[in-house]
Amino acid sequence: MRPTLLALSLAFALAPAAAVDKPGVDAFFEAMAIEAAPGQQARFVAGDNLAGYFEGFTHSHDAGAGYVLKSGTVFHNYVSHIDGVRNERAGGREQVLPFGHRVVYTNGSSEELALLSKQHALALRVTGPRPALLGLQPLLKTAGAISFTDGVAVVAPGKGATQFMALAGDRPFTLEDSLLLRTRAPTASFTVVAAFGATAEEASQRARTLVSGDPIGDERRATHAALTRSYLTTSDAEYNKALNWAKAASRLFVVDEYGAGIWAGLPWFRENWGRDTFIALPGTLLVSGQFADARAVLANFARFQNLRTPRDKDYGRIPNRVSPDEIIYNTVDGTPWMLREAHEYIRYTGDQAFARAMYQLAVPYFDGAIANYVDADGLLRHAASDTWMDARVENPTHQPWSDRGPRANDIQALWYTALETGAWLATQAGDHRRAREWSALAAKAQASFLRLFWDGATMADRLRADGSRDTKVRPNQLMVATIPFDDFVPAAVQARVTKNAVSQLLYPYGIASLSQDDPYFHPRHQNPGFHHKDAAYHNGTIWGWNAGFTVTALNRFGYQDLAWALTQNLGTQILGLDTLGNMSENLDALPREDGKLQPSGTFAQSWSVAEYARNGYQDYVGFRPDLPANTLAFEPAIPAAWSRFEAVLPFGADEDVAVAFVRPQVRAQGGERWTFTLRGQKARTLRMAWLNPDKSRSQAAFTLAPGKAVTLALGTRRATLDGRRLAVQQLRPSYAQVIGSLRFVTPKTYHSEDFPVLRAQDALRGIIERNEYR
């Protein structure tokens, strides 16, 4: 029977495009720009990817720290002038961009600032509607002597600074009072580069070189290239914008100050923290395709591994923190996180040479951990404050605010994952003895964990020193399901854990660090009339990064629409709450009386935005490559709100797979359609594990050859590739009967008398210091 014209048209409309067209530079940033409301003073930040960042506020010349360097902050802000008239930023139309901002004025002029990546410099530009005498006036925090030679103004270091600043322009200019640089002749545009160096000559040469090109245009193009190396655009424009901002915000934390690293947060976590770095790494550098940077970060931390002799209790660990003053190792989970991310990096890239280097790191780590911290059950013991919930009371004994010792659930999941990773690395290195030993210890830890932590209904957050189960409801239990690459606990247990945690902790805007029904719950982070802020830090306060593994768990079991509602709220936070284009470290658990959310902690936090970016690629699109197995694995959970998406997913050595997805609006038109186009040198196995309507997962696999677009049509337990039926297996049964219906927790109304820890001053501290904490 010949197909009708209508059927042919319908089939064409439903078939996704074979390739993905990324937007050009101007279109990309036009869609990404965040426009501040008239008169709104909101923080924005940009990073130089070396050792500094710029903090400004919209519609203000005064607020914000400026270009912050550990060598001292010199450049604070700037003012533009046109024909002798100063532009007042409060009256301008201001847009925030990943590298700075742009302001347009009613007189037709505009001004721009771009912090230049890896240059120790920033660029300023003023443009006019017609040729005019244009001026740019840097506003400084500190200044020494100012000189003007050969068209370059040099500011010597002032009080508290060690760097020279040089100012060079793309037009001849005069240097006037108060460091005003004004063009000698009317012009339509004037660009000035402010560059920094240890000497006047170094700063001057850098400024001249940069201004001789197109510094702002170059920065736009470089940023566009970095942000679109991987690419995801969906039918939801606001999500696309928030996702691109999460990627840009993650990128600003990538630095090269003590070697390659990722800052934890701004303004006060500007060091390389082990745990934070590796939690942030997949969302910052793997899903974005920045594999060389990922390798550099891993290799840099490896060189700080504790190999001191004689061996101490921290032997084999990588640092908790690297700073100019000290390198400290007081973290139980930093090295397991690093090994996990080393393995994930290898799965993305197939970098077998690096696998050998990580095996060499694993040997002393396991030697030290097994000798000093592994108990008779094969579990990893640790100090009470050596997990990510690490706040301590400021008293002589430094007791923990949230005791999670000596065996916490997330630490055991990490320990198991590290052992499994170590066994794989040892196998790759030909060390089969250690591979067997570490694999056997992983199996022992796995069996002990299930026996000791799980009682058939609830997952303990930790085992106390006396072996009793601490059943406080915290989000850590979700990591038991999301950290391992395989099933650490049975899927049915993961499902119950997901139900328990989400139904008691998940608000529409984030997941609480402790149930609001717990007597230790603190509704507000900073509440000085009642307690020190650290009392609340991990006892109710919301952590942005915890939303990441929450989305992972929900999507695994087919609850992606609840995850999507959370993701939408987080996107709104990124685009408009506090720091524009970024996320804070924390939120108060309960909204304020007016319903508004209250950010706290750092004003920009690496792992918060990195996890948002990771969720898009790994949990919604579901891309998790495994190149040592020559496999491109997909385990998607597409929200019902997405009718389509297009993506470019990098892996390997400059390879990627382009994906186009459409979901028919009418069920009779069939199921989902995925089109894949592989760009690479060799064929790969593509393994797809998709959700059925009952929340079970089916799986099919096929060979994807380079250069040829193929279309995969998916239905309930069926799959066809370019019209040819594929063999389908069940990957995971439905756990909908176990989990049931999930919804957000309704936050309680804040009345201090309703919360036990607010009925007396420093109530939790008193409990801790009387040794009554349970």
mmCIF file of C-alpha atoms in Angstrom, residues 387-661:
data_model
loop_
_atom_site.group_PDB
_atom_site.id
_atom_site.type_symbol
_atom_site.label_atom_id
_atom_site.label_comp_id
_atom_site.label_asym_id
_atom_site.label_seq_id
_atom_site.Cartn_x
_atom_site.Cartn_y
_atom_site.Cartn_z
ATOM 1 C CA THR A 387 32.047 14.430 56.078
ATOM 2 C CA TRP A 388 30.598 17.286 54.019
ATOM 3 C CA MET A 389 28.551 18.175 57.134
ATOM 4 C CA ASP A 390 31.718 19.473 58.754
ATOM 5 C CA ALA A 391 30.781 22.445 60.976
ATOM 6 C CA ARG A 392 32.224 22.468 64.481
ATOM 7 C CA VAL A 393 31.284 24.364 67.614
ATOM 8 C CA GLU A 394 33.728 27.122 68.433
ATOM 9 C CA ASN A 395 34.652 25.752 71.854
ATOM 10 C CA PRO A 396 37.836 24.142 73.222
ATOM 11 C CA THR A 397 36.819 20.635 72.103
ATOM 12 C CA HIS A 398 35.433 21.662 68.680
ATOM 13 C CA GLN A 399 32.464 19.324 68.904
ATOM 14 C CA PRO A 400 30.434 18.746 65.733
ATOM 15 C CA TRP A 401 27.208 20.653 65.155
ATOM 16 C CA SER A 402 25.916 17.644 63.187
ATOM 17 C CA ASP A 403 27.610 14.501 64.478
ATOM 18 C CA ARG A 404 27.868 11.941 61.660
ATOM 19 C CA GLY A 405 30.607 9.761 63.071
ATOM 20 C CA PRO A 406 31.948 7.234 63.043
ATOM 21 C CA ARG A 407 30.156 5.634 60.033
ATOM 22 C CA ALA A 408 27.947 7.810 57.772
ATOM 23 C CA ASN A 409 25.838 6.445 54.932
ATOM 24 C CA ASP A 410 27.225 8.613 52.119
ATOM 25 C CA ILE A 411 30.793 7.812 53.199
ATOM 26 C CA GLN A 412 30.101 4.094 52.850
ATOM 27 C CA ALA A 413 28.617 4.623 49.384
ATOM 28 C CA LEU A 414 31.750 6.539 48.430
ATOM 29 C CA TRP A 415 33.996 3.896 50.008
ATOM 30 C CA TYR A 416 32.305 1.122 48.039
ATOM 31 C CA THR A 417 32.547 3.174 44.830
ATOM 32 C CA ALA A 418 36.229 3.935 45.478
ATOM 33 C CA LEU A 419 36.961 0.243 46.019
ATOM 34 C CA GLU A 420 35.129 -0.764 42.845
ATOM 35 C CA THR A 421 36.981 1.983 40.948
ATOM 36 C CA GLY A 422 40.285 0.854 42.467
ATOM 37 C CA ALA A 423 39.624 -2.734 41.422
ATOM 38 C CA TRP A 424 38.912 -1.601 37.868
ATOM 39 C CA LEU A 425 42.069 0.543 37.793
ATOM 40 C CA ALA A 426 44.142 -2.337 39.164
ATOM 41 C CA THR A 427 42.763 -4.651 36.490
ATOM 42 C CA GLN A 428 43.690 -2.147 33.790
ATOM 43 C CA ALA A 429 47.206 -1.983 35.281
ATOM 44 C CA GLY A 430 47.535 -5.776 35.347
ATOM 45 C CA ASP A 431 47.575 -5.917 39.165
ATOM 46 C CA HIS A 432 45.049 -8.708 39.538
ATOM 47 C CA ARG A 433 45.939 -9.443 43.156
ATOM 48 C CA ARG A 434 44.952 -5.981 44.331
ATOM 49 C CA ALA A 435 41.929 -6.019 42.022
ATOM 50 C CA ARG A 436 40.678 -9.165 43.768
ATOM 51 C CA GLU A 437 41.434 -7.801 47.253
ATOM 52 C CA TRP A 438 39.701 -4.473 46.679
ATOM 53 C CA SER A 439 36.745 -6.086 44.953
ATOM 54 C CA ALA A 440 36.331 -8.517 47.850
ATOM 55 C CA LEU A 441 36.456 -5.665 50.362
ATOM 56 C CA ALA A 442 33.841 -3.774 48.320
ATOM 57 C CA ALA A 443 31.538 -6.805 48.464
ATOM 58 C CA LYS A 444 32.076 -7.082 52.229
ATOM 59 C CA ALA A 445 31.301 -3.387 52.748
ATOM 60 C CA GLN A 446 28.217 -3.707 50.562
ATOM 61 C CA ALA A 447 26.816 -6.632 52.552
ATOM 62 C CA SER A 448 27.622 -5.033 55.915
ATOM 63 C CA PHE A 449 26.066 -1.758 54.913
ATOM 64 C CA LEU A 450 22.729 -3.270 53.980
ATOM 65 C CA ARG A 451 22.649 -5.339 57.162
ATOM 66 C CA LEU A 452 23.596 -2.496 59.513
ATOM 67 C CA PHE A 453 22.053 0.629 57.960
ATOM 68 C CA TRP A 454 18.767 -0.652 56.512
ATOM 69 C CA ASP A 455 16.007 -2.062 58.721
ATOM 70 C CA GLY A 456 13.535 -2.786 55.949
ATOM 71 C CA ALA A 457 11.824 0.602 56.204
ATOM 72 C CA THR A 458 14.353 3.366 56.969
ATOM 73 C CA MET A 459 17.969 4.095 56.091
ATOM 74 C CA ALA A 460 20.189 5.214 58.964
ATOM 75 C CA ASP A 461 22.080 8.443 58.373
ATOM 76 C CA ARG A 462 24.959 7.009 60.384
ATOM 77 C CA LEU A 463 25.923 4.358 62.879
ATOM 78 C CA ARG A 464 26.839 5.851 66.233
ATOM 79 C CA ALA A 465 29.963 4.770 68.126
ATOM 80 C CA ASP A 466 27.872 2.261 70.076
ATOM 81 C CA GLY A 467 26.579 0.750 66.821
ATOM 82 C CA SER A 468 23.063 2.166 67.175
ATOM 83 C CA ARG A 469 21.318 3.601 64.119
ATOM 84 C CA ASP A 470 20.838 7.387 63.869
ATOM 85 C CA THR A 471 17.651 7.716 61.820
ATOM 86 C CA LYS A 472 17.515 11.474 61.455
ATOM 87 C CA VAL A 473 15.968 12.209 58.073
ATOM 88 C CA ARG A 474 18.665 13.859 56.003
ATOM 89 C CA PRO A 475 19.280 14.008 52.243
ATOM 90 C CA ASN A 476 22.531 12.019 52.513
ATOM 91 C CA GLN A 477 20.613 8.769 52.109
ATOM 92 C CA LEU A 478 19.892 9.677 48.477
ATOM 93 C CA MET A 479 23.621 9.464 47.731
ATOM 94 C CA VAL A 480 23.471 5.757 48.527
ATOM 95 C CA ALA A 481 21.497 5.505 45.264
ATOM 96 C CA THR A 482 23.309 8.127 43.183
ATOM 97 C CA ILE A 483 27.057 7.939 43.958
ATOM 98 C CA PRO A 484 27.848 4.352 42.869
ATOM 99 C CA PHE A 485 28.098 3.468 39.182
ATOM 100 C CA ASP A 486 26.143 0.281 39.931
ATOM 101 C CA ASP A 487 23.661 -0.823 42.598
ATOM 102 C CA PHE A 488 25.305 -0.482 46.021
ATOM 103 C CA VAL A 489 21.969 -1.418 47.598
ATOM 104 C CA PRO A 490 19.111 -3.207 45.810
ATOM 105 C CA ALA A 491 16.951 -1.043 43.557
ATOM 106 C CA ALA A 492 13.925 -1.685 45.778
ATOM 107 C CA VAL A 493 15.844 -0.186 48.720
ATOM 108 C CA GLN A 494 16.877 2.784 46.586
ATOM 109 C CA ALA A 495 13.223 3.324 45.736
ATOM 110 C CA ARG A 496 12.182 3.330 49.408
ATOM 111 C CA VAL A 497 15.053 5.659 50.271
ATOM 112 C CA THR A 498 13.974 8.047 47.500
ATOM 113 C CA LYS A 499 10.401 8.017 48.782
ATOM 114 C CA ASN A 500 11.457 8.568 52.416
ATOM 115 C CA ALA A 501 13.839 11.427 51.697
ATOM 116 C CA VAL A 502 11.752 13.283 49.129
ATOM 117 C CA SER A 503 8.470 13.026 51.017
ATOM 118 C CA GLN A 504 10.009 14.528 54.165
ATOM 119 C CA LEU A 505 12.668 16.933 52.902
ATOM 120 C CA LEU A 506 11.956 18.280 49.421
ATOM 121 C CA TYR A 507 10.494 21.789 49.183
ATOM 122 C CA PRO A 508 9.694 23.352 45.802
ATOM 123 C CA TYR A 509 12.941 25.365 46.024
ATOM 124 C CA GLY A 510 15.422 22.819 47.411
ATOM 125 C CA ILE A 511 15.972 19.897 49.736
ATOM 126 C CA ALA A 512 16.446 20.536 53.465
ATOM 127 C CA SER A 513 19.491 19.188 55.297
ATOM 128 C CA LEU A 514 17.220 17.957 58.105
ATOM 129 C CA SER A 515 13.492 17.276 58.341
ATOM 130 C CA GLN A 516 11.397 20.185 59.563
ATOM 131 C CA ASP A 517 9.812 17.732 62.034
ATOM 132 C CA ASP A 518 13.135 16.974 63.726
ATOM 133 C CA PRO A 519 13.687 18.625 67.129
ATOM 134 C CA TYR A 520 17.124 19.881 65.935
ATOM 135 C CA PHE A 521 15.658 21.587 62.828
ATOM 136 C CA HIS A 522 16.648 25.250 62.389
ATOM 137 C CA PRO A 523 14.274 27.166 60.077
ATOM 138 C CA ARG A 524 16.722 29.990 59.372
ATOM 139 C CA HIS A 525 20.443 29.874 58.725
ATOM 140 C CA GLN A 526 21.390 33.252 60.165
ATOM 141 C CA ASN A 527 19.208 33.877 63.206
ATOM 142 C CA PRO A 528 21.580 35.549 65.682
ATOM 143 C CA GLY A 529 18.888 36.208 68.254
ATOM 144 C CA PHE A 530 18.709 32.467 68.811
ATOM 145 C CA HIS A 531 21.898 30.713 67.686
ATOM 146 C CA HIS A 532 25.224 30.794 65.854
ATOM 147 C CA LYS A 533 24.761 30.378 62.105
ATOM 148 C CA ASP A 534 26.723 27.102 62.103
ATOM 149 C CA ALA A 535 24.086 25.537 64.362
ATOM 150 C CA ALA A 536 21.725 25.715 61.372
ATOM 151 C CA TYR A 537 24.323 25.081 58.653
ATOM 152 C CA HIS A 538 23.528 21.365 58.287
ATOM 153 C CA ASN A 539 20.438 21.201 60.467
ATOM 154 C CA GLY A 540 17.717 22.358 58.134
ATOM 155 C CA THR A 541 19.476 24.897 55.927
ATOM 156 C CA ILE A 542 19.152 24.114 52.211
ATOM 157 C CA TRP A 543 22.261 23.387 50.151
ATOM 158 C CA GLY A 544 21.950 24.039 46.431
ATOM 159 C CA TRP A 545 24.189 21.148 45.418
ATOM 160 C CA ASN A 546 21.958 18.616 47.189
ATOM 161 C CA ALA A 547 19.299 19.289 44.558
ATOM 162 C CA GLY A 548 21.617 17.628 42.046
ATOM 163 C CA PHE A 549 21.564 14.135 43.506
ATOM 164 C CA THR A 550 17.871 14.592 44.338
ATOM 165 C CA VAL A 551 17.084 15.095 40.644
ATOM 166 C CA THR A 552 19.287 12.096 39.808
ATOM 167 C CA ALA A 553 17.345 9.840 42.191
ATOM 168 C CA LEU A 554 13.928 11.061 41.062
ATOM 169 C CA ASN A 555 14.770 10.649 37.382
ATOM 170 C CA ARG A 556 16.125 7.150 37.889
ATOM 171 C CA PHE A 557 12.704 5.981 39.021
ATOM 172 C CA GLY A 558 10.592 7.950 36.552
ATOM 173 C CA TYR A 559 9.628 10.932 38.703
ATOM 174 C CA GLN A 560 11.199 13.425 36.335
ATOM 175 C CA ASP A 561 8.191 15.736 36.344
ATOM 176 C CA LEU A 562 8.610 16.441 40.069
ATOM 177 C CA ALA A 563 12.358 16.840 39.429
ATOM 178 C CA TRP A 564 11.525 19.216 36.579
ATOM 179 C CA ALA A 565 9.383 21.404 38.856
ATOM 180 C CA LEU A 566 12.376 21.649 41.213
ATOM 181 C CA THR A 567 14.710 22.400 38.294
ATOM 182 C CA GLN A 568 12.420 25.201 37.100
ATOM 183 C CA ASN A 569 12.472 26.791 40.544
ATOM 184 C CA LEU A 570 16.256 26.519 40.714
ATOM 185 C CA GLY A 571 16.463 28.119 37.258
ATOM 186 C CA THR A 572 14.438 31.059 38.539
ATOM 187 C CA GLN A 573 16.910 31.352 41.410
ATOM 188 C CA ILE A 574 19.856 31.376 38.983
ATOM 189 C CA LEU A 575 18.337 34.059 36.788
ATOM 190 C CA GLY A 576 16.983 36.377 39.450
ATOM 191 C CA LEU A 577 17.718 35.594 43.096
ATOM 192 C CA ASP A 578 20.579 37.514 44.699
ATOM 193 C CA THR A 579 23.610 37.050 42.383
ATOM 194 C CA LEU A 580 22.367 37.246 38.794
ATOM 195 C CA GLY A 581 23.438 34.192 36.803
ATOM 196 C CA ASN A 582 24.685 32.223 39.796
ATOM 197 C CA MET A 583 23.527 30.367 42.894
ATOM 198 C CA SER A 584 24.272 30.926 46.538
ATOM 199 C CA GLU A 585 25.662 28.243 48.789
ATOM 200 C CA ASN A 586 22.525 28.043 50.922
ATOM 201 C CA LEU A 587 18.930 29.070 51.423
ATOM 202 C CA ASP A 588 16.978 29.340 54.640
ATOM 203 C CA ALA A 589 14.847 26.226 54.996
ATOM 204 C CA LEU A 590 11.656 28.254 55.382
ATOM 205 C CA PRO A 591 10.695 31.306 53.324
ATOM 206 C CA ARG A 592 10.338 34.717 54.909
ATOM 207 C CA GLU A 593 6.981 36.072 56.013
ATOM 208 C CA ASP A 594 6.439 37.594 52.562
ATOM 209 C CA GLY A 595 7.082 34.208 50.925
ATOM 210 C CA LYS A 596 10.482 35.202 49.535
ATOM 211 C CA LEU A 597 13.491 32.913 49.688
ATOM 212 C CA GLN A 598 16.496 34.016 51.737
ATOM 213 C CA PRO A 599 19.928 33.145 50.293
ATOM 214 C CA SER A 600 22.820 32.679 52.704
ATOM 215 C CA GLY A 601 26.402 31.456 52.810
ATOM 216 C CA THR A 602 28.569 32.361 49.838
ATOM 217 C CA PHE A 603 26.901 34.511 47.193
ATOM 218 C CA ALA A 604 28.171 32.228 44.416
ATOM 219 C CA GLN A 605 28.909 28.531 44.938
ATOM 220 C CA SER A 606 30.587 26.230 42.466
ATOM 221 C CA TRP A 607 28.888 22.918 43.196
ATOM 222 C CA SER A 608 25.427 24.538 43.291
ATOM 223 C CA VAL A 609 25.560 25.624 39.635
ATOM 224 C CA ALA A 610 27.672 22.634 38.538
ATOM 225 C CA GLU A 611 25.030 20.182 39.708
ATOM 226 C CA TYR A 612 22.328 22.123 37.863
ATOM 227 C CA ALA A 613 24.348 21.814 34.662
ATOM 228 C CA ARG A 614 25.101 18.140 35.269
ATOM 229 C CA ASN A 615 21.425 17.314 35.739
ATOM 230 C CA GLY A 616 20.569 18.657 32.295
ATOM 231 C CA TYR A 617 23.018 16.444 30.432
ATOM 232 C CA GLN A 618 23.307 13.362 32.647
ATOM 233 C CA ASP A 619 19.827 13.058 34.169
ATOM 234 C CA TYR A 620 17.321 14.557 31.734
ATOM 235 C CA VAL A 621 19.076 13.739 28.442
ATOM 236 C CA GLY A 622 20.692 10.862 30.336
ATOM 237 C CA PHE A 623 24.079 10.777 28.587
ATOM 238 C CA ARG A 624 26.737 8.807 30.466
ATOM 239 C CA PRO A 625 29.420 7.507 28.088
ATOM 240 C CA ASP A 626 31.628 4.531 28.910
ATOM 241 C CA LEU A 627 34.447 4.638 26.375
ATOM 242 C CA PRO A 628 36.528 1.802 27.855
ATOM 243 C CA ALA A 629 33.506 -0.342 26.938
ATOM 244 C CA ASN A 630 33.136 1.549 23.618
ATOM 245 C CA THR A 631 29.605 2.482 24.692
ATOM 246 C CA LEU A 632 27.540 5.662 24.528
ATOM 247 C CA ALA A 633 24.948 5.027 27.217
ATOM 248 C CA PHE A 634 21.693 6.949 27.541
ATOM 249 C CA GLU A 635 19.280 6.644 30.460
ATOM 250 C CA PRO A 636 16.994 9.628 29.830
ATOM 251 C CA ALA A 637 14.095 10.981 31.856
ATOM 252 C CA ILE A 638 12.455 13.565 29.623
ATOM 253 C CA PRO A 639 9.981 15.863 31.408
ATOM 254 C CA ALA A 640 6.466 15.859 29.997
ATOM 255 C CA ALA A 641 6.888 19.609 29.423
ATOM 256 C CA TRP A 642 9.612 19.007 26.812
ATOM 257 C CA SER A 643 8.174 18.478 23.354
ATOM 258 C CA ARG A 644 11.625 18.507 21.780
ATOM 259 C CA PHE A 645 15.299 19.076 22.415
ATOM 260 C CA GLU A 646 18.546 19.158 20.489
ATOM 261 C CA ALA A 647 21.937 18.434 21.965
ATOM 262 C CA VAL A 648 25.614 18.084 21.133
ATOM 263 C CA LEU A 649 27.302 15.730 23.592
ATOM 264 C CA PRO A 650 31.128 15.632 23.571
ATOM 265 C CA PHE A 651 33.259 12.667 24.547
ATOM 266 C CA GLY A 652 36.629 11.135 23.706
ATOM 267 C CA ALA A 653 39.259 13.024 21.752
ATOM 268 C CA ASP A 654 37.258 15.748 20.009
ATOM 269 C CA GLU A 655 34.283 13.496 19.273
ATOM 270 C CA ASP A 656 30.607 14.135 19.871
ATOM 271 C CA VAL A 657 27.163 12.799 19.183
ATOM 272 C CA ALA A 658 24.425 15.141 17.980
ATOM 273 C CA VAL A 659 20.971 14.259 19.267
ATOM 274 C CA ALA A 660 17.550 15.516 18.229
ATOM 275 C CA PHE A 661 14.444 14.453 20.157
#
